[in-house]
Structure formats: C-alpha cells, structure tokens
Coordinates of C-alpha atoms and ligand atoms in Angstrom, one line a residue:
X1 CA 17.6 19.6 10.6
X2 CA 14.9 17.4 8.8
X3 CA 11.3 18.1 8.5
X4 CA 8.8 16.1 7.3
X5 CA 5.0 16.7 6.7
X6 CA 2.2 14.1 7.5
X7 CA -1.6 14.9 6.5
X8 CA -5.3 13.9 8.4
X9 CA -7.6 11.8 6.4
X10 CA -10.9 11.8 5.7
X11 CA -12.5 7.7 5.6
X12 CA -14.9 7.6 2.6
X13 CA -16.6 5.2 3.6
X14 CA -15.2 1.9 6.3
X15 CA -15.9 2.5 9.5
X16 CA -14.5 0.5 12.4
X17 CA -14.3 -2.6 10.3
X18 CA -9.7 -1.8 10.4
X19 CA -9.6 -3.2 13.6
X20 CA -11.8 -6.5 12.4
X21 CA -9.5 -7.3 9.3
X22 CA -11.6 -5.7 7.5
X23 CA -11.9 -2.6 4.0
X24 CA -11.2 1.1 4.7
X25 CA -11.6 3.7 1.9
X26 CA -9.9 7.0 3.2
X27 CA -8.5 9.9 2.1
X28 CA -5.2 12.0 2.8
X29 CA -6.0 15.5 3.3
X30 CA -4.4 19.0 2.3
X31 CA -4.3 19.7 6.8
X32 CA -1.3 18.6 8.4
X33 CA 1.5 17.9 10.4
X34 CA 5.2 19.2 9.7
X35 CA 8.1 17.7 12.3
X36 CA 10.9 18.9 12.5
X37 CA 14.0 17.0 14.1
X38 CA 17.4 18.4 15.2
X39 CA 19.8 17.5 17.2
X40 CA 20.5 18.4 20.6
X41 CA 23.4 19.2 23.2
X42 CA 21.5 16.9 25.5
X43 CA 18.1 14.8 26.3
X44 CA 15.3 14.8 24.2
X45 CA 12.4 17.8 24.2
X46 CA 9.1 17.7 22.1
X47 CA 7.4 20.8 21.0
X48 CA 4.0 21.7 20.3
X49 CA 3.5 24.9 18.5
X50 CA -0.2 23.4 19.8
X51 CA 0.8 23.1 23.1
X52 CA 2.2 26.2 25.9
X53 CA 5.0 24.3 27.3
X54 CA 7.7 21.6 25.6
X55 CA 8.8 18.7 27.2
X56 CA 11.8 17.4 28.1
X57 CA 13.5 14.0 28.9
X58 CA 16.7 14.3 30.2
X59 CA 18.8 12.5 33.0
X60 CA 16.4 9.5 32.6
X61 CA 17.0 8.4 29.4
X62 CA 14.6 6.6 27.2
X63 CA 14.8 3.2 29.3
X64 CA 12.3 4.3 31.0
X65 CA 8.8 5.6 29.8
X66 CA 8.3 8.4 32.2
X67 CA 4.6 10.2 32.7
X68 CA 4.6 13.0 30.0
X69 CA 1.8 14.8 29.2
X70 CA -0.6 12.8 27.0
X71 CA 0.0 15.0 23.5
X72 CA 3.6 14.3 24.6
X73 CA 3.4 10.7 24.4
X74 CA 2.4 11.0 20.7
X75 CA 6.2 12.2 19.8
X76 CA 8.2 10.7 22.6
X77 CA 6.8 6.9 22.2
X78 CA 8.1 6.7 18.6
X79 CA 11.9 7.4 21.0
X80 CA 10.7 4.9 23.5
X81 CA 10.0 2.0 21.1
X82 CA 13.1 2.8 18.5
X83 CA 15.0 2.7 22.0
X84 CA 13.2 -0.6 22.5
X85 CA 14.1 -1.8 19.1
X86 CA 18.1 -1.2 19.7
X87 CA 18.8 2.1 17.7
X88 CA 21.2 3.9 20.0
X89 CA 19.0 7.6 20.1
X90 CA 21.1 10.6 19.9
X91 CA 19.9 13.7 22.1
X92 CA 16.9 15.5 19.9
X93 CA 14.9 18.0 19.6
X94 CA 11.5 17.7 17.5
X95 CA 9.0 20.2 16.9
X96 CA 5.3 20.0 15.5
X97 CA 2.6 22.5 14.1
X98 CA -0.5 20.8 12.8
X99 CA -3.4 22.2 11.2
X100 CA -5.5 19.3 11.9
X101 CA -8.1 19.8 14.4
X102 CA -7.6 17.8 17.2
X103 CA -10.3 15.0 18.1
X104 CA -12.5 16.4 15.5
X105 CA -12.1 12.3 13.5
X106 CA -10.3 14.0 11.0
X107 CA -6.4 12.1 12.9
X108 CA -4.2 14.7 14.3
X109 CA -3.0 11.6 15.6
X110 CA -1.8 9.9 12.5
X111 CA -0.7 13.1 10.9
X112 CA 1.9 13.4 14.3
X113 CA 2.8 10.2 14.6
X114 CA 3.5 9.9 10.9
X115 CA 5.4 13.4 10.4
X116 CA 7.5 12.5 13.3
X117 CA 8.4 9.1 12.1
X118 CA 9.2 10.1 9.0
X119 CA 11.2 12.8 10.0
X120 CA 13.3 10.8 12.7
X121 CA 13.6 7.6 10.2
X122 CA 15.4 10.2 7.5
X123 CA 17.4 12.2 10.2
X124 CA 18.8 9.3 12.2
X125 CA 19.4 7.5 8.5
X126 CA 17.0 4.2 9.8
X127 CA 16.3 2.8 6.5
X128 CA 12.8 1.9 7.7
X129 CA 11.0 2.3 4.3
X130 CA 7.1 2.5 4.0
X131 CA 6.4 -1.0 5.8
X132 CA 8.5 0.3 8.7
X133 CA 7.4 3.5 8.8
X134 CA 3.3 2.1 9.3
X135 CA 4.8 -0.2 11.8
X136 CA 6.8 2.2 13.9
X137 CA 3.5 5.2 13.3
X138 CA 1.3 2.4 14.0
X139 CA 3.0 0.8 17.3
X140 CA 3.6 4.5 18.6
X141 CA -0.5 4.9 18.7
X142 CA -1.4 1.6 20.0
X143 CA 1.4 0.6 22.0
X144 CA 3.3 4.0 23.8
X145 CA -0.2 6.0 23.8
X146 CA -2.1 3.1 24.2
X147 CA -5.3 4.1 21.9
X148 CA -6.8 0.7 20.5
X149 CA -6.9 2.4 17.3
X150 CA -6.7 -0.3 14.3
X151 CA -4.8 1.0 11.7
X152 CA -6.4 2.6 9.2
X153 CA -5.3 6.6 9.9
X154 CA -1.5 5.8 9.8
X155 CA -2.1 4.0 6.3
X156 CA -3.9 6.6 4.9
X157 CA -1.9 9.2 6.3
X158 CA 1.0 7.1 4.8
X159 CA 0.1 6.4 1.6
X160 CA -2.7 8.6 0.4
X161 CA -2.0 9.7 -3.2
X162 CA -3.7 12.8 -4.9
X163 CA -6.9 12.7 -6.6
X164 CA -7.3 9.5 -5.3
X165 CA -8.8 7.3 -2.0
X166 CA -6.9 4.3 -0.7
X167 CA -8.3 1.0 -0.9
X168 CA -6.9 -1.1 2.0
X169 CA -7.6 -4.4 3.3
X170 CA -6.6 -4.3 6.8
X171 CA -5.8 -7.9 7.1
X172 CA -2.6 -7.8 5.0
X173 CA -2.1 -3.9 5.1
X174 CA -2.0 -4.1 1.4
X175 CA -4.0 -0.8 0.0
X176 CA -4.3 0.4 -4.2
X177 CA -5.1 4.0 -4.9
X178 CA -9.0 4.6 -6.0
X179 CA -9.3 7.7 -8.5
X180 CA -11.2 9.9 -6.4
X181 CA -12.0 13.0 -7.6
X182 CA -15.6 14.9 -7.6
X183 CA -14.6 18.2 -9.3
X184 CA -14.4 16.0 -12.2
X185 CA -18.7 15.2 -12.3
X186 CA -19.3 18.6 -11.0
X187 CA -19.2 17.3 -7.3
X188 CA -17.6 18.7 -4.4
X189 CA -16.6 16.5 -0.7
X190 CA -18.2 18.6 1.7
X191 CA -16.9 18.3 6.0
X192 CA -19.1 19.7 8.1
X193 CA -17.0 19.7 11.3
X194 CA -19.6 19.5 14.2
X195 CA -17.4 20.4 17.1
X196 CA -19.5 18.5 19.0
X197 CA -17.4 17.4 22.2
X198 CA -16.5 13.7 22.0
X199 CA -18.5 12.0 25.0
X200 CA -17.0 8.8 26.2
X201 CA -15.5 8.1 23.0
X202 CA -12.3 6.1 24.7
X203 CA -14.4 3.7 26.7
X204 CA -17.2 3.5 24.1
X205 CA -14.3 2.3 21.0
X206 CA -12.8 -0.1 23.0
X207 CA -16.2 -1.6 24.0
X208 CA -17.2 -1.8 20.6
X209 CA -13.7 -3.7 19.2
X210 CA -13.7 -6.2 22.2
X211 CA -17.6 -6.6 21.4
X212 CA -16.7 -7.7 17.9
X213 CA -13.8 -9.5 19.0
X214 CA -16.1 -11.2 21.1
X215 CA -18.3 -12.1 18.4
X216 CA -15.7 -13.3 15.8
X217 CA -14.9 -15.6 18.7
X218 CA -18.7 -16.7 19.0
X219 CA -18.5 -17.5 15.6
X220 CA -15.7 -19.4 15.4
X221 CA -14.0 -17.0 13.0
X222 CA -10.8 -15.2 12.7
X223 CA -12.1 -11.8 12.7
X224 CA -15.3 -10.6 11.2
X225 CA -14.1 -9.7 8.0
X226 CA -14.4 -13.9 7.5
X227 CA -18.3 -13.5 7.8
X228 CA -19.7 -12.7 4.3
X229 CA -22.8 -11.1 3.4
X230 CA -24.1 -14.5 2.4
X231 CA -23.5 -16.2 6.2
X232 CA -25.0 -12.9 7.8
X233 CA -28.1 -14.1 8.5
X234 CA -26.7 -17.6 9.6
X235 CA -24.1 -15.6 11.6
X236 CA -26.9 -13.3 13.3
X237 CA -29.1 -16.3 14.3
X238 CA -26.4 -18.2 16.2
X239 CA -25.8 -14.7 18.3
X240 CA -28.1 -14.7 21.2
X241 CA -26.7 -11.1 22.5
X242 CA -28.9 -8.2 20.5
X243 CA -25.8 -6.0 21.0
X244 CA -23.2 -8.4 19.6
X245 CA -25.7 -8.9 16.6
X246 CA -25.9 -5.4 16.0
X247 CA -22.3 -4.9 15.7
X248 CA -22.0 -7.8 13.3
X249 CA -24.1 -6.5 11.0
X250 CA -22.6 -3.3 10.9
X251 CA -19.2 -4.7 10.4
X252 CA -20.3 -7.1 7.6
X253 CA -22.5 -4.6 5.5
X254 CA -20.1 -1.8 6.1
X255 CA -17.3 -4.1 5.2
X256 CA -19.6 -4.5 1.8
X257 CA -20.5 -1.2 0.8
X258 CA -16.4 -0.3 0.8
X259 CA -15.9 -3.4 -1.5
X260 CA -19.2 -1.5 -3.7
X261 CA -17.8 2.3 -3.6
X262 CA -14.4 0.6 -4.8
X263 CA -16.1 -1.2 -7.8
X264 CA -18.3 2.0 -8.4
X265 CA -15.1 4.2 -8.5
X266 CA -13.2 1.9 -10.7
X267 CA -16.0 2.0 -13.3
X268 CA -15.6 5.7 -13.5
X269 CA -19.1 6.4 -11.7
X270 CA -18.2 8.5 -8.7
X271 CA -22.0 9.8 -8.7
X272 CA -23.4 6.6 -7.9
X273 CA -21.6 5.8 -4.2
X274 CA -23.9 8.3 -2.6
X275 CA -26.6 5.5 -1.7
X276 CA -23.4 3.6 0.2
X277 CA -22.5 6.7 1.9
X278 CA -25.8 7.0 3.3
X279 CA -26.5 3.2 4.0
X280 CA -23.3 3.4 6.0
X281 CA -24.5 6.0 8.0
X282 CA -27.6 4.4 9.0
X283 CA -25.6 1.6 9.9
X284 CA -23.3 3.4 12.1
X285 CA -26.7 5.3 13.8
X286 CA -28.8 2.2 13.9
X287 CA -26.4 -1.0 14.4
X288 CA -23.4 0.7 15.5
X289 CA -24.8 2.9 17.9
X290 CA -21.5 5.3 17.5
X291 CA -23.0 8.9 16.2
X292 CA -24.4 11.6 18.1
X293 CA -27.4 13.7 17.9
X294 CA -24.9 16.9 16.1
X295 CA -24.0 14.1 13.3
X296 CA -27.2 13.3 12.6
X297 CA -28.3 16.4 12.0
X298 CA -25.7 17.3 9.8
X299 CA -26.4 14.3 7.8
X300 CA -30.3 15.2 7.2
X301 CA -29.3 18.9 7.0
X302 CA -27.0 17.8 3.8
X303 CA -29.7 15.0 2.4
X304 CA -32.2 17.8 2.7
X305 CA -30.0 19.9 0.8
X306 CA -29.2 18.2 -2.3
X307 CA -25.9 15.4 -0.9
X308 CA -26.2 12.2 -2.9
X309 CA -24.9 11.1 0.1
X310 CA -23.8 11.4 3.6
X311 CA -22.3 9.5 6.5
X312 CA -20.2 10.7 9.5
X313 CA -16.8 9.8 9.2
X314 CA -14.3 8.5 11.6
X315 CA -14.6 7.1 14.5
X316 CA -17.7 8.1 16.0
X317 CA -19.4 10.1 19.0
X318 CA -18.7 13.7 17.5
X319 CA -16.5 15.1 14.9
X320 CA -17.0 14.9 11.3
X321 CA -19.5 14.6 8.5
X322 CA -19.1 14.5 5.2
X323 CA -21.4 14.7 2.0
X324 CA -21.0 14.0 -1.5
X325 CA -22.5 18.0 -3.0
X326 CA -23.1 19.1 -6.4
X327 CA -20.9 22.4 -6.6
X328 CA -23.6 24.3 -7.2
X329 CA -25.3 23.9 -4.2
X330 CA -22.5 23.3 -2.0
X331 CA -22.9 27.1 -0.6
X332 CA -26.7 25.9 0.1
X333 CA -25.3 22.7 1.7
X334 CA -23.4 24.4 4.0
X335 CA -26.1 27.0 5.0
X336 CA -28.4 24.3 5.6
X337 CA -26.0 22.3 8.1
X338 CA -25.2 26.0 10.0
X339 CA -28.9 26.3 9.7
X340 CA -30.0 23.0 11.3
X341 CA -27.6 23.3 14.1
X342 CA -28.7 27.3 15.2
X343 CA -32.3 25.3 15.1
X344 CA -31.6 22.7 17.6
X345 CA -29.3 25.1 20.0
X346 CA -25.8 23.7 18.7
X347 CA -22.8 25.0 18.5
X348 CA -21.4 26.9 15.2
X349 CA -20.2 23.8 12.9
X350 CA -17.0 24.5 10.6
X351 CA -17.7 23.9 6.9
X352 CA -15.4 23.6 4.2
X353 CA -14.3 21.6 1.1
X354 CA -11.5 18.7 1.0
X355 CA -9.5 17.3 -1.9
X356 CA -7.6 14.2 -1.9
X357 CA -3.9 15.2 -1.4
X358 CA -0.2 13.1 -1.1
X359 CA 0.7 11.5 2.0
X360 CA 3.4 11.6 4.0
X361 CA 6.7 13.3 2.7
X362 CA 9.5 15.3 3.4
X363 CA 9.3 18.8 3.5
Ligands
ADP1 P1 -8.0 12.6 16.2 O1 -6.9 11.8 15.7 O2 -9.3 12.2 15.6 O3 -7.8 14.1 16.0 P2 -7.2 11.5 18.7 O4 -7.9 11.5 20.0 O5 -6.9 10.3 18.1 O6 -8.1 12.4 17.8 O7 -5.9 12.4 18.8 C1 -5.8 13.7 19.3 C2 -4.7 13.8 20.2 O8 -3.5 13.8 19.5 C3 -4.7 15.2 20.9 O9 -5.4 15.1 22.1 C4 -3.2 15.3 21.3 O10 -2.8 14.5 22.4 C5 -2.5 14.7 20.1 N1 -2.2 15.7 19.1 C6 -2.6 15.8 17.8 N2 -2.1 16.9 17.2 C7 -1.2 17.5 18.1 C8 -0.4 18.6 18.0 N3 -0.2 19.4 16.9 N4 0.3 18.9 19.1 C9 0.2 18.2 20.2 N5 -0.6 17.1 20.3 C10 -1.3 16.8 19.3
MG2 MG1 -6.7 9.7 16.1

C-alpha cells in the first residue's frame, strides 16, 4: 500500500491570469488529500470517504472512458490517461479522505488529483518526477474531467513549501518559493469561507478564458501576459468590445500587482502588499466581473475591521476570502465578517486562520 497526501491552496494574490501565461502567488495549505493505492484481485474501484458509494471499473478495462460519477472522474482519469500513455495498469484500488472543502476555491481538486498521482507514480514505480507529476495532475483536470482550469492549483499544490508562497510564471511553469509568513510582523491570513453556492461558475470561467483568448488574438499577441502595463492603454483603445477591455485590464494589472507582492515580499515588507490585495479585488469586482455579493461583503466587513488588505481568492462566483489581520484583531475580524453576513440575511460563513504548509508528499 502507498499513501500520499496532497494539500488545497490558498492564491495570494493572481487571479485568472494562469490560464493567460500569466503570475500566480498561492499558497499550499495545512487541509488535504491523503490517497491511498493498493492492489487489487481485479478491476479498478475509487473510494471517497466523501462520497456513499465507490466505484468500480471492471470487465471494461481502461480502453474505454466509461460514465462515472463526476467526483469519480477526478481519480479514474489519472488510469485513463497513464493507460493512454502505455503503462500496462495493474488492477487497483485507491481511496481518498480530504479535508478540503469542496467548491469552496480553496482546490479539492488539485489536492485529489495530486495525492492520487503521487501515490499511483510511487506504487506502480513510474519514475514521473515533479515535471511529470504537474503534467499527469494537470492533464487529469483539464483533459479526463474536462474543467478548463489553467494550472495554477496543481503547482501550488505540488510544490508549495512552508512558510513560504510560490511565485510561478505560468508560461514556462517555472515557480521560486516567496517567504511568506505573517506571524512573523504580528499578522495573521484570515479565510472567511462564505459558503455561498457557486452560481454558474462552469459556464461563467470558460467565458471569461475564451474572452481573453479572444482578446490576445485581437491584439495580435501570444497570450495577455505579452501586454505590459505600459501598452495597456494602447492595448484598450484598439478593443472596441467594453467586455473584452474589461478583461484585459484585469489580466494586465492583476498580472502586475503579483510581480509587486513578490518584490514587496522579497524586501522583507510583508505589511506593505495589503494595498495589492485590495486593488486586486476591486479589479476582480469591477473589471472582472467574477465575485459575488457574499464576497464582497466579506471584503468590506474585514477592511472595516482593521485587514490591510483583502481580496477574494480563487476562482470566482462564491467561495473564499481572505484578509491580511493584525493578530490582535483577528477575533474582531472574524466577528465583523459573521456579523455583516447575519445583517444582509446570509448564510453562517466559516472563519479560520491558514499557514503556508509543504506540498505534496508521501504519507
Ligand atoms: P474546488 O477545487 O475549488 O474545491 P472544483 O469544482 O474544482 O472546486 O472541484 C470540486 C470537485 O472535486 C468536487 O465536486 C468533486 O467532484 C471533486 N472532489 C474534491 N474532493 C473530493 C473528495 N474528497 N472525494 C470525492 N470527490 C472530490
Ligand atoms: Mg478546483
């Protein structure tokens, strides 16, 4: 038996601009995923201590991608595609318990994805080593479950180190490790977990990637990553769609303020990426269109509070917000948040504390 552990990430600050070659600054978190792999008399079953009922693939094989319940898909597709790639798949059976909440932008996904690749790459002896393992994590997201997701959770979940954020550029999948750690200048990272239901968060990602695609092609460019903040406003004036413009400008500054919390970080001034935070979050309301009213909220509740700075993190619609607290009023914070949400008739949010942690490893 092998078992490996894989955790959810928390982006700093970088959103949506993976998927347009763009910066990320996340964070590997102390949540997870553990997988364990065994082998089998026969076929291949996936269990969810998440999920009432494993699933099993048996007389068909792996040949052929067979409809499996959508969590399913998540463990199965890294089979499918190491079928694809040739490796002759012995009968398995894998099982997963995660402590990540699901769909909350915090990536369950990555953290399954990740802790079963790592755990079938040591068990079946692949020798896929850390490229291999993003590739095959990656692949399994975009290409067996079919999410347009662009990168950025598998790499963090990867490759996160403690006390540290990940700087990656998502063009060449190159990333450094950022010391990141706030209990050093009194701070804490506070998530305030909205639970707010994601609405049409599927469709409304993959309009906003093909809308940038769509631009970078407008603009004769590669991706938008290859627009600097120098050409924006050249850029923006040869876009006649408002939208498209919109999304530029999000991509570009956002793509900016990672490349300014790096440089802050690196001089040892933590305290100082607050403004960044919050300038990203505007951007993502404003430009980006891609928070909800529970987000907002959250954000102001934390300003209000005392956060040098706040932004929603991940991918949008729902989920996430975070805030950069002095620990002494991180109790406060979180009051206010519960506060402002009982106010406008929301839902109990979930507030607590993260850390940077490790990434992926056996366990
Ligand atoms: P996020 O990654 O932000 O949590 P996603 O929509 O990308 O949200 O991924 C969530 C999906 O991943 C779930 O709907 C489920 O299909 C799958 N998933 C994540 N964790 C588990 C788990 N422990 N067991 C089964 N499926 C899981
Ligand atoms: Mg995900």
């Amino acid at each position: 038996m092998t078992r490996w552990f894989a955790p959810g990430r928390i982006n700093l600050v970088g959103e949506h601009t993976d998927y347009n070659d763009g910066f990320v600054l996340p964070m590997a978190l102390p949540m997870g995923c553990s997988a364990e792999v065994r082998a089998a008399d026969s076929g291949w079953t996936v269990v969810s201590r998440q999920e009432a009922d494993p699933v099993t693939v048996e007389a068909t094989g792996l040949a052929d991608r067979v409809d499996v319940p959508g969590w399913a898909s998540y463990v199965l597709g890294a089979l499918w595609l190491l079928h694809d790639d040739g490796v002759d798949v012995p009968p398995l059976r894998i099982e997963v318990d995660s402590d990540v909440p699901t769909g909350a932008g915090l990536s369950s996904s990555a953290a399954l994805v990740c802790s079963v690749a790592g755990a079938l790459d040591d068990h079946l002896g692949l020798g896929l080593g850390p490229d291999g393992l993003l590739d095959l994590s990656r692949r399994v997201e975009n290409d067996a479950v079919g999410a347009p997701t662009g990168g950025m959770d598998q790499l963090a979940s990867l490759r996160g180190e403690a006390g540290h954020a990940l700087f990656c550029d998502m063009r060449d999948l190159t990333s450094r490790p950022v010391p990141f750690d706030p209990a050093s200048s009194g701070l804490v990272l506070l998530v305030a977990d909205t639970r707010a239901p994601h609405r049409h968060s599927d469709g409304e990602y993959g309009a906003r990637r093909s809308g940038c695609e769509r631009a970078a092609g407008l603009l004769g460019v590669r991706a938008l990553r290859d627009v600097t903040t120098d050409d924006l406003d050249d850029a923006l004036a040869r876009l006649d769609d408002e939208e498209l413009r919109r999304y530029v400008r999000h991509v570009v500054t956002e793509d900016d303020r990672v490349l300014s919390v790096v440089r802050l970080l690196d001089e040892g001034r933590l305290p100082d990426v607050g403004p960044a935070l919050t300038a990203s979050h505007a951007s993502m309301r404003d430009d980006f269109r891609i928070t909800v009213p529970e987000v907002d909220t959250a954000v102001e509740a934390l300003l209000d509070a005392g956060a040098l700075g706040a932004r929603m993190t991940g991918g949008g619609f729902g989920g996430c917000v975070i805030g950069l607290v002095p620990e002494r009023d991180a109790g406060a914070a979180g009051d206010a948040v519960r506060a402002a949400f009982a106010d406008a008739g929301f839902g109990e949010p979930d507030v607590f504390t993260a850390a940077a942690e490790a990434g992926a490893r056996p366990a």
